[in-house]
Coordinates of C-alpha atoms and ligand atoms in Angstrom, one line a residue:
Chain F
M12 CA 0.0 0.0 0.0
T13 CA 1.2 3.5 -0.8
E14 CA 1.1 5.9 2.0
I15 CA 0.7 9.6 1.2
I16 CA 2.3 11.9 3.7
V17 CA 1.8 15.7 3.6
V18 CA 4.4 17.9 5.3
T19 CA 2.6 21.0 6.2
S20 CA 2.6 23.9 8.7
G21 CA 0.5 27.0 7.9
K22 CA 3.2 29.4 8.7
G23 CA 6.0 29.9 6.1
G24 CA 9.7 29.2 6.5
V25 CA 9.4 26.8 9.4
G26 CA 11.3 23.9 7.7
K27 CA 8.7 22.0 5.6
T28 CA 11.0 21.6 2.5
T29 CA 14.0 20.8 4.6
S30 CA 12.0 18.1 6.5
S31 CA 10.4 16.7 3.3
A32 CA 13.8 16.3 1.7
S33 CA 15.4 14.7 4.7
M34 CA 12.5 12.4 5.5
A35 CA 12.2 11.2 1.9
C36 CA 15.9 10.5 1.9
G37 CA 15.7 8.7 5.3
L38 CA 12.9 6.5 4.1
A39 CA 14.8 5.7 0.9
R40 CA 17.9 4.9 2.8
R41 CA 15.9 2.3 4.7
G42 CA 15.0 0.7 1.4
K43 CA 11.6 2.2 0.8
R44 CA 10.4 3.4 -2.6
V45 CA 9.7 7.1 -2.2
A46 CA 8.5 9.9 -4.4
V47 CA 8.7 13.5 -3.0
I48 CA 6.5 16.1 -4.7
D49 CA 6.9 19.9 -4.5
F50 CA 3.5 21.5 -4.3
D51 CA 5.0 25.0 -4.0
I52 CA 4.2 26.1 -7.5
G53 CA 6.0 29.3 -8.5
L54 CA 8.7 28.9 -5.9
R55 CA 10.9 26.0 -6.9
N56 CA 12.8 24.9 -3.9
L57 CA 12.7 21.2 -3.2
D58 CA 14.8 20.4 -6.2
L59 CA 17.5 22.8 -4.9
I60 CA 17.6 21.1 -1.5
M61 CA 17.6 17.7 -3.2
G62 CA 20.4 18.9 -5.4
C63 CA 18.7 17.9 -8.7
E64 CA 17.8 21.4 -10.0
R65 CA 19.9 21.0 -13.2
R66 CA 18.1 17.8 -14.1
V67 CA 14.5 19.2 -14.0
V68 CA 13.1 18.9 -17.5
Y69 CA 9.4 18.4 -16.8
D70 CA 7.6 19.2 -13.7
F71 CA 4.4 18.5 -11.7
V72 CA 2.3 20.9 -13.8
N73 CA 3.6 19.3 -17.0
V74 CA 2.3 16.0 -15.8
I75 CA -1.0 17.4 -14.8
N76 CA -1.4 19.1 -18.2
G77 CA -0.5 16.0 -20.0
D78 CA 2.7 17.5 -21.6
C79 CA 4.7 14.5 -20.6
T80 CA 4.3 11.2 -18.7
L81 CA 4.8 10.9 -15.0
K82 CA 7.8 8.6 -15.7
Q83 CA 9.4 11.4 -17.8
A84 CA 9.0 13.9 -15.0
L85 CA 10.2 11.9 -12.1
I86 CA 13.8 12.6 -11.4
K87 CA 15.8 9.7 -10.0
D88 CA 18.0 10.6 -7.1
K89 CA 21.7 10.0 -7.6
R90 CA 22.3 8.8 -4.1
F91 CA 19.3 6.4 -3.6
E92 CA 17.9 4.3 -6.4
T93 CA 14.4 4.1 -4.8
L94 CA 14.1 7.9 -4.3
H95 CA 12.3 10.1 -6.9
V96 CA 11.6 13.8 -7.1
L97 CA 8.7 15.5 -8.8
A98 CA 9.7 19.2 -9.1
A99 CA 7.5 22.3 -9.2
S100 CA 8.2 25.0 -11.8
Q101 CA 8.9 28.6 -11.1
T102 CA 7.2 29.9 -14.2
R103 CA 3.7 28.5 -13.6
D104 CA 0.6 29.9 -12.3
K105 CA -0.6 28.6 -8.9
D106 CA -3.9 27.7 -10.4
A107 CA -2.3 25.1 -12.6
L108 CA -2.9 22.5 -9.8
T109 CA -6.3 21.0 -9.9
E110 CA -7.9 18.4 -7.6
E111 CA -8.4 16.1 -10.5
G112 CA -4.9 16.4 -11.7
V113 CA -3.4 15.8 -8.3
R114 CA -5.6 12.8 -7.8
R115 CA -4.4 11.3 -11.1
V116 CA -0.7 11.7 -10.3
L117 CA -1.2 10.2 -6.8
D118 CA -3.2 7.3 -8.3
E119 CA -0.4 6.6 -10.8
L120 CA 2.2 6.7 -8.1
T121 CA 0.1 4.2 -6.1
A122 CA -0.2 2.0 -9.1
E123 CA 3.6 2.2 -9.5
Q124 CA 3.8 0.7 -6.0
F125 CA 5.7 3.4 -4.3
D126 CA 5.8 2.9 -0.5
Y127 CA 5.6 6.5 0.4
V128 CA 4.7 9.7 -1.4
I129 CA 5.8 12.8 0.5
C130 CA 4.0 16.1 -0.4
D131 CA 5.9 19.2 0.4
S132 CA 3.2 21.8 1.0
P133 CA 3.5 25.5 0.4
A134 CA 2.8 27.8 3.4
G135 CA -0.6 29.2 4.0
I136 CA -4.1 27.7 3.8
E137 CA -4.8 28.5 0.2
K138 CA -5.3 26.2 -2.7
G139 CA -1.8 24.7 -3.0
A140 CA -1.7 23.8 0.7
H141 CA -5.2 22.5 0.5
L142 CA -4.4 20.2 -2.4
A143 CA -1.1 19.0 -0.8
M144 CA -3.1 17.8 2.2
Y145 CA -6.3 16.7 0.5
F146 CA -5.4 13.1 -0.3
A147 CA -3.0 12.5 2.6
D148 CA -3.2 9.5 4.8
R149 CA -0.8 11.0 7.3
A150 CA 0.3 14.5 8.1
V151 CA 3.6 15.7 9.5
V152 CA 2.9 19.2 10.9
V153 CA 6.1 21.1 11.1
V154 CA 6.2 23.6 14.1
N155 CA 8.7 26.0 15.4
P156 CA 8.5 26.4 19.1
E157 CA 7.0 29.9 19.1
V158 CA 3.5 31.2 19.5
S159 CA 2.6 32.2 15.9
S160 CA 3.8 28.9 14.5
V161 CA 1.9 26.9 17.0
R162 CA -1.2 28.9 16.4
D163 CA -1.0 28.3 12.6
S164 CA -0.4 24.6 13.2
D165 CA -3.5 24.4 15.2
R166 CA -5.4 26.0 12.3
I167 CA -3.9 23.4 9.9
L168 CA -4.8 20.6 12.3
G169 CA -8.4 21.9 12.1
L170 CA -8.3 21.7 8.3
L171 CA -6.8 18.2 8.4
A172 CA -9.7 17.1 10.6
S173 CA -12.3 18.7 8.3
K174 CA -11.1 19.4 4.8
T175 CA -9.5 16.3 3.5
H176 CA -10.5 13.3 1.5
R177 CA -10.3 11.1 4.5
S178 CA -12.3 13.3 6.8
A179 CA -14.9 13.8 4.0
N180 CA -15.3 10.1 3.5
G181 CA -15.1 9.0 7.1
N182 CA -12.0 7.0 6.6
G183 CA -10.9 7.5 10.2
G184 CA -9.3 10.8 9.3
V185 CA -5.7 11.8 8.6
K186 CA -3.1 10.5 11.1
E187 CA -1.3 13.5 12.5
H188 CA 2.2 13.9 13.8
L189 CA 4.1 17.0 15.1
L190 CA 7.6 17.7 14.1
L191 CA 9.4 20.4 16.0
T192 CA 12.2 22.1 14.1
R193 CA 14.7 24.9 14.8
Y194 CA 14.5 23.8 18.5
N195 CA 17.0 25.8 20.5
P196 CA 17.4 24.3 24.0
R197 CA 19.3 27.4 25.3
R198 CA 16.4 29.7 24.3
V199 CA 13.9 27.3 25.7
A200 CA 15.8 27.3 29.0
N201 CA 15.8 31.1 29.0
G202 CA 12.1 31.1 28.4
E203 CA 12.4 32.8 25.0
M204 CA 11.0 29.7 23.2
M205 CA 8.3 27.2 24.0
S206 CA 9.4 23.8 25.2
V207 CA 8.4 20.5 23.6
E208 CA 6.0 19.9 26.5
D209 CA 4.4 23.3 26.0
V210 CA 3.8 22.6 22.3
K211 CA 2.6 19.1 22.9
E212 CA 0.1 20.3 25.5
I213 CA -1.2 23.2 23.4
L214 CA -1.7 21.1 20.3
G215 CA -2.7 18.0 22.1
L216 CA -0.6 15.7 19.9
D217 CA 2.5 13.6 20.2
V218 CA 5.8 14.6 18.8
I219 CA 7.4 12.5 16.0
G220 CA 10.7 14.4 16.2
V221 CA 12.5 17.4 17.5
V222 CA 15.2 18.8 15.2
P223 CA 17.6 21.2 16.8
E224 CA 18.5 24.6 15.3
S225 CA 21.7 23.8 13.5
P226 CA 24.1 25.5 11.1
D227 CA 24.3 22.2 9.3
V228 CA 20.9 22.8 7.7
L229 CA 22.0 25.8 5.7
A230 CA 25.3 24.2 4.8
A231 CA 23.5 21.1 3.5
S232 CA 20.9 23.1 1.5
N233 CA 23.7 25.1 -0.1
A234 CA 25.4 21.9 -1.1
G235 CA 22.2 20.4 -2.4
V236 CA 22.4 17.5 0.0
P237 CA 19.5 16.8 2.4
V238 CA 20.8 17.5 5.9
I239 CA 19.9 13.9 7.1
L240 CA 23.0 12.8 5.1
T241 CA 25.4 15.1 7.0
E242 CA 27.8 13.0 9.1
A243 CA 28.0 13.6 12.9
S244 CA 25.2 16.2 12.8
D245 CA 22.5 16.4 15.6
A246 CA 20.0 17.6 13.0
A247 CA 20.7 14.6 10.8
A248 CA 20.4 12.2 13.7
A249 CA 17.1 13.9 14.8
Y250 CA 15.7 13.5 11.3
D251 CA 16.7 9.9 11.2
D252 CA 15.0 9.3 14.5
A253 CA 11.9 10.9 13.2
V254 CA 11.9 8.6 10.2
G255 CA 12.3 5.6 12.5
R256 CA 9.3 6.8 14.6
L257 CA 7.3 7.3 11.4
L258 CA 7.9 3.6 10.7
G259 CA 6.7 2.7 14.2
E260 CA 10.0 2.4 16.1
E261 CA 10.0 3.6 19.6
L262 CA 12.9 5.9 20.2
P263 CA 13.5 8.4 23.0
L264 CA 13.6 12.1 22.1
R265 CA 17.2 13.5 21.9
F266 CA 18.8 16.9 21.7
L267 CA 16.3 18.5 24.1
E268 CA 19.1 19.9 26.3
E269 CA 21.9 22.0 25.5
R270 CA 25.0 19.9 24.9
K271 CA 27.5 20.3 27.7
R272 CA 30.6 21.7 26.1
G273 CA 34.0 21.0 27.5
F274 CA 36.3 23.8 28.7
F275 CA 38.4 23.8 25.6
A276 CA 35.4 23.8 23.3
R277 CA 34.1 26.8 25.1
M278 CA 37.4 28.6 24.9
F279 CA 37.9 27.9 21.2
G280 CA 34.5 27.0 19.9
G281 CA 32.3 29.4 18.0
Chain X
M16 CA -15.9 41.1 -21.2
T17 CA -13.7 38.1 -21.1
T18 CA -13.5 38.0 -17.3
Q19 CA -17.2 37.7 -17.1
K20 CA -17.2 34.9 -19.5
A21 CA -14.7 33.0 -17.4
E22 CA -16.9 33.4 -14.4
A23 CA -20.0 32.0 -16.0
A24 CA -19.5 28.6 -14.6
P25 CA -21.9 25.8 -15.7
G26 CA -23.4 25.3 -12.2
P27 CA -25.9 27.5 -10.4
A28 CA -25.1 31.2 -10.0
I29 CA -25.4 31.2 -6.2
D30 CA -26.0 28.8 -3.4
I31 CA -28.1 29.7 -0.4
R32 CA -27.2 28.3 2.9
F33 CA -28.9 28.9 6.3
G34 CA -26.3 29.7 8.9
Q35 CA -26.1 31.3 12.2
V36 CA -23.4 33.7 13.1
G37 CA -22.6 35.2 16.4
L38 CA -23.8 38.8 16.4
I39 CA -22.8 41.5 18.8
Q40 CA -25.6 43.6 20.1
V41 CA -25.1 47.3 20.7
L42 CA -27.6 48.8 23.1
I43 CA -28.3 52.5 22.3
W44 CA -28.9 54.7 25.3
T45 CA -28.4 58.0 23.5
T46 CA -28.3 59.2 19.9
D47 CA -25.5 61.6 20.6
P48 CA -22.8 60.5 18.1
G49 CA -20.0 62.1 20.1
A50 CA -20.9 60.2 23.3
I51 CA -21.3 56.9 21.3
L52 CA -18.0 57.3 19.7
D53 CA -16.3 58.1 22.9
E54 CA -17.8 55.0 24.6
L55 CA -17.1 52.7 21.7
T56 CA -13.6 53.7 21.1
G57 CA -12.9 53.3 24.8
R58 CA -14.4 49.8 24.8
V59 CA -13.1 48.8 21.4
A60 CA -9.6 49.9 22.4
T61 CA -9.5 47.4 25.2
A62 CA -10.0 44.6 22.7
P63 CA -9.3 45.9 19.3
K64 CA -9.1 42.6 17.5
F65 CA -12.6 41.5 18.6
F66 CA -14.4 44.5 17.2
Q67 CA -12.6 45.4 14.0
R68 CA -15.1 44.9 11.2
T69 CA -17.4 42.8 13.3
A70 CA -21.1 42.8 12.4
V71 CA -23.3 44.3 15.0
S72 CA -27.0 44.8 15.5
L73 CA -28.4 48.0 17.1
D74 CA -30.9 47.7 19.9
L75 CA -33.0 50.8 20.3
G76 CA -34.9 49.5 23.3
P77 CA -33.0 51.5 25.9
L78 CA -33.7 54.8 24.1
G79 CA -37.4 54.5 25.0
R80 CA -38.5 56.7 22.1
E81 CA -38.5 56.8 18.3
P82 CA -35.5 58.8 17.0
A83 CA -35.6 60.7 13.7
V84 CA -34.0 59.1 10.7
A85 CA -31.3 61.8 10.5
E86 CA -30.6 61.3 14.1
M87 CA -30.1 57.6 13.5
Q88 CA -27.8 58.2 10.5
G89 CA -25.5 60.0 13.0
V90 CA -25.6 57.0 15.3
L91 CA -24.8 54.6 12.4
D92 CA -21.9 56.8 11.4
A93 CA -20.4 56.9 14.9
V94 CA -20.7 53.1 15.2
R95 CA -19.0 52.6 11.8
R96 CA -16.2 55.0 12.7
A97 CA -15.5 52.9 15.7
G98 CA -14.7 50.1 13.3
M99 CA -17.9 48.0 13.6
C100 CA -20.3 47.2 10.8
P101 CA -24.0 47.7 11.7
V102 CA -26.0 45.0 9.8
G103 CA -29.4 45.3 11.4
L104 CA -31.8 46.6 14.0
A105 CA -32.9 44.4 16.9
S106 CA -36.7 44.0 16.5
G107 CA -38.8 44.4 19.6
A108 CA -38.4 48.1 20.1
A109 CA -41.3 49.9 18.4
A110 CA -38.9 52.4 16.9
A111 CA -37.0 49.7 15.1
A112 CA -39.9 48.6 12.8
A113 CA -40.5 52.1 11.7
L114 CA -36.8 52.8 11.0
S115 CA -35.9 49.6 9.3
Q116 CA -37.0 50.8 5.8
P117 CA -35.6 54.3 5.8
L118 CA -32.3 53.2 7.2
D119 CA -32.1 50.2 4.9
L120 CA -31.3 47.8 7.7
P121 CA -33.1 44.6 8.2
L122 CA -34.9 43.7 11.5
L123 CA -33.1 41.0 13.3
P124 CA -34.6 38.7 16.0
P125 CA -34.1 40.2 19.4
F126 CA -31.3 38.7 21.4
R127 CA -32.1 39.2 25.0
E128 CA -35.1 41.5 25.3
F129 CA -34.2 44.7 26.9
H130 CA -36.1 45.4 30.1
P131 CA -35.9 48.8 31.8
P132 CA -34.5 48.3 35.3
A133 CA -37.9 48.5 37.1
E134 CA -39.3 45.8 34.9
A135 CA -36.3 43.6 35.2
A136 CA -37.3 42.6 38.8
D137 CA -40.7 41.6 37.5
A138 CA -39.2 39.5 34.8
R139 CA -37.0 37.7 37.3
A140 CA -40.0 37.0 39.5
R141 CA -41.9 35.7 36.4
R142 CA -39.0 33.4 35.6
E143 CA -39.3 31.7 39.0
E144 CA -42.9 30.7 38.6
P145 CA -43.3 27.0 38.7
R146 CA -43.3 25.5 35.3
P147 CA -45.3 22.5 34.0
E148 CA -43.3 19.3 34.0
L149 CA -41.4 18.6 30.7
A150 CA -42.1 15.4 28.9
A151 CA -38.9 13.2 28.4
A152 CA -39.0 13.9 24.6
D153 CA -38.7 17.6 25.3
V154 CA -35.3 17.3 26.9
M155 CA -32.5 18.0 24.4
P156 CA -29.4 16.2 25.4
A157 CA -26.2 18.2 25.2
L158 CA -24.3 18.2 22.0
L159 CA -21.2 16.1 22.6
H160 CA -18.0 17.1 20.7
Q161 CA -15.1 14.7 21.1
Q162 CA -12.4 16.1 18.9
P163 CA -10.2 19.1 19.6
V164 CA -11.7 22.4 18.4
R165 CA -8.8 24.0 16.5
S166 CA -8.0 27.6 15.7
G167 CA -10.5 28.9 13.1
Q168 CA -13.1 26.3 13.9
Q169 CA -16.5 26.9 15.4
V170 CA -18.8 24.5 17.2
Y171 CA -22.4 25.6 17.9
A172 CA -25.0 23.7 20.0
R173 CA -28.4 25.1 19.0
G174 CA -31.0 25.1 21.7
R175 CA -28.9 23.0 24.1
D176 CA -25.8 22.6 26.1
L177 CA -22.4 21.9 24.5
V178 CA -20.0 19.4 26.0
V179 CA -16.5 19.4 24.5
A180 CA -14.5 16.4 25.7
A181 CA -11.3 17.7 24.2
M182 CA -9.3 20.9 24.0
V183 CA -10.4 24.2 22.5
G184 CA -7.5 25.9 20.8
A185 CA -6.7 29.6 20.8
G186 CA -8.7 31.3 18.0
A187 CA -11.4 28.6 18.2
E188 CA -15.0 29.3 19.2
V189 CA -17.4 27.1 21.1
I190 CA -21.0 28.4 21.3
A191 CA -24.2 27.1 22.8
D192 CA -27.6 28.4 23.4
G193 CA -27.3 26.7 26.8
S194 CA -24.2 26.1 28.9
V195 CA -20.8 25.2 27.7
H196 CA -18.7 22.5 29.4
V197 CA -15.1 22.0 28.3
Y198 CA -13.1 19.1 29.7
G199 CA -9.8 19.9 27.9
A200 CA -7.8 23.1 28.0
L201 CA -10.0 26.1 27.0
R202 CA -7.8 28.5 25.1
G203 CA -10.3 30.0 22.6
R204 CA -13.6 31.9 22.9
V205 CA -16.6 30.5 24.7
I206 CA -20.1 31.9 24.2
A207 CA -22.9 30.5 26.4
G208 CA -26.5 31.6 26.3
A209 CA -26.0 32.6 22.7
R210 CA -29.7 33.5 22.3
G211 CA -29.9 35.4 25.5
Q212 CA -30.4 32.6 28.1
S213 CA -28.9 34.4 31.1
A214 CA -29.0 31.3 33.3
A215 CA -26.4 29.6 31.0
R216 CA -23.0 29.0 32.5
V217 CA -19.5 28.1 31.4
F218 CA -17.6 25.3 33.0
C219 CA -14.1 24.3 32.2
Q220 CA -11.3 22.2 33.5
D221 CA -8.3 24.3 32.5
F222 CA -9.0 27.9 32.0
H223 CA -7.0 30.0 29.4
A224 CA -9.9 31.6 27.6
E225 CA -9.6 34.5 25.3
L226 CA -13.2 35.6 25.7
V227 CA -16.1 34.5 27.8
S228 CA -19.6 35.6 27.0
I229 CA -22.9 34.7 28.7
A230 CA -26.1 36.0 27.2
G231 CA -24.2 38.8 25.5
V232 CA -22.3 40.0 28.5
F233 CA -18.7 39.3 27.8
R234 CA -15.2 39.7 29.0
V235 CA -12.0 39.6 26.9
F236 CA -8.9 38.3 28.5
E237 CA -5.8 39.9 27.1
T238 CA -4.0 38.7 30.1
L239 CA -5.3 36.0 32.4
P240 CA -5.8 36.6 36.1
A241 CA -3.4 34.4 38.0
D242 CA -6.2 33.0 40.2
L243 CA -8.0 31.6 37.2
A244 CA -5.2 30.7 34.7
G245 CA -4.9 26.9 34.3
K246 CA -7.6 26.3 37.0
P247 CA -11.0 24.6 36.8
V248 CA -13.3 27.6 36.5
Q249 CA -17.0 28.4 36.1
A250 CA -18.6 31.6 34.9
W251 CA -22.1 32.8 35.4
L252 CA -24.2 35.9 35.1
D253 CA -25.4 37.8 38.2
G254 CA -27.7 40.5 36.8
D255 CA -25.5 42.1 34.2
A256 CA -22.3 41.2 35.9
L257 CA -20.2 38.3 34.6
C258 CA -18.7 36.4 37.5
F259 CA -15.9 33.9 37.6
G260 CA -15.1 31.4 40.3
R261 CA -12.9 28.4 41.0
L262 CA -14.8 25.2 40.6
G263 CA -14.7 23.0 43.6
A264 CA -12.9 25.6 45.7
Ligands
ATP25 N1 16.8 22.9 12.0 C1 17.2 24.0 11.4 N2 18.2 24.8 11.8 C2 18.6 25.9 11.2 N3 18.0 26.4 10.1 C3 16.9 25.7 9.6 C4 16.4 24.5 10.3 N4 15.4 24.1 9.5 C5 15.1 25.0 8.6 N5 16.1 26.0 8.6 C6 16.2 27.1 7.7 O1 14.9 27.8 7.6 C7 14.7 28.3 6.4 C8 13.3 27.8 5.9 O2 13.4 26.4 5.7 P1 12.5 25.6 4.6 O3 12.7 26.2 3.3 O4 12.7 24.2 4.8 O5 11.1 26.1 5.2 P2 9.6 25.9 4.5 O6 8.7 25.7 5.6 O7 9.7 24.9 3.4 O8 9.5 27.4 3.9 P3 8.3 27.8 2.9 O9 7.1 28.1 3.7 O10 8.8 29.1 2.3 O11 8.1 26.7 1.9 C9 15.8 27.8 5.5 O12 16.7 28.9 5.3 C10 16.4 26.7 6.2 O13 17.8 26.6 6.0
MG26 MG1 9.1 25.1 1.3

């Protein structure tokens, strides 16, 4: 069975694309067949983070319009055989996505026996975000530990519970997970940021992962390599844990506390 | 024009749905626009978000006379300048029926009928008269809502109590014509007695509400009083005063 997972948030810039790329990679690294789709039409982004921007010939909208086949548009990842990217285009109009078109593409991916389809949602609650979540079986709601992000996530959770194919057809609803990103333990300790417990309590959901704020993320996206592949990185380890939990593994949360740094690290570290 | 052509979809031109929206009632005691504006900007300023572009209905009951059309234009102007949008006149007051046409505002059903203070005592006495027994079929069970009510969502229990067995998020609204009971955290807005039932109450397990309203008397919480925050709380109406107390304390 193909499982369709939307990565969504409401608020912009919280780490949806970063998380979509890393989780898709993490699933493929564990041998799963994965397609990751960029729903952010007009702002091509996922292909850059995946490092395949030079190989985009056809995109999601081309497939929907019938300009090419799905096979022609799917870009094979160079690192993992089972990982495929369906890019968005910068030139198109947002209205190019239609419910019918999205359904057709997802049906075809299901027929192709992909294990997972990851839908990288645009910010907001408009059409693109709606279509990205509409057919989802599961949702990863990306949250930064601050009030406005949490509020927007609550809004998105409301839409997931009422405005999706599963909710409309009484299929038990979309299974929801919280993914906290840009978590900064020092700022949490100072009371400048909300803690994992605060966010969990306000949203009333369990947390599938906590990704610390890390300079590795920017370095990785500049290099076109999803951060989960960075060696000896807390952010990478946190994403890998999240992938494990998505697959049902029980793993304790890590990186919730500031790492104790040795005397020399404090003297010479940045 | 091409745009018009594009809009001419094959389906019906419009759909009509019956819905109920919360409507704020503005009781008019004077037609002096200056006094109204002062009062409104004072109140609106304490909770700017809640009143910007909100639909309001004007109740002329307290005025006790029929104002001239021009006089009412001044009132409407003042209310609009305070940021509200008048959408109707509360029926009931004799003046309202006569003014509805010239002011081009529909008559809306009264919310809680206005009683001048002397009459209010009577009304209370009347309410306490023994009532005939209700048949079992007349009892409307509370509307039970088991899922979280999220920001932007609204749950309304028409003609009965509402029981929410989950949390109510910030920016969410739970409304009942009767009482509202919330067994998760209450972070949103809660409106009990939505059609003027002043005996309605609000009960909650974990109080963080943004707004509490009973029969139209409301309080906005920009900051939560320490003695209520996170506590089991009930709210009720004593006359026109909205009261809050710890549950089980
Ligand atoms: N854990 C992290 N640590 C540091 N920076 C991060 C982290 N996660 C994301 N970022 C940075 O935040 C920015 C936004 O990330 P990203 O593009 O993934 O967000 P998004 O939710 O997809 O944004 P949009 O709403 O625009 O689609 C990027 O500059 C990214 O490098
Ligand atoms: Mg993005």
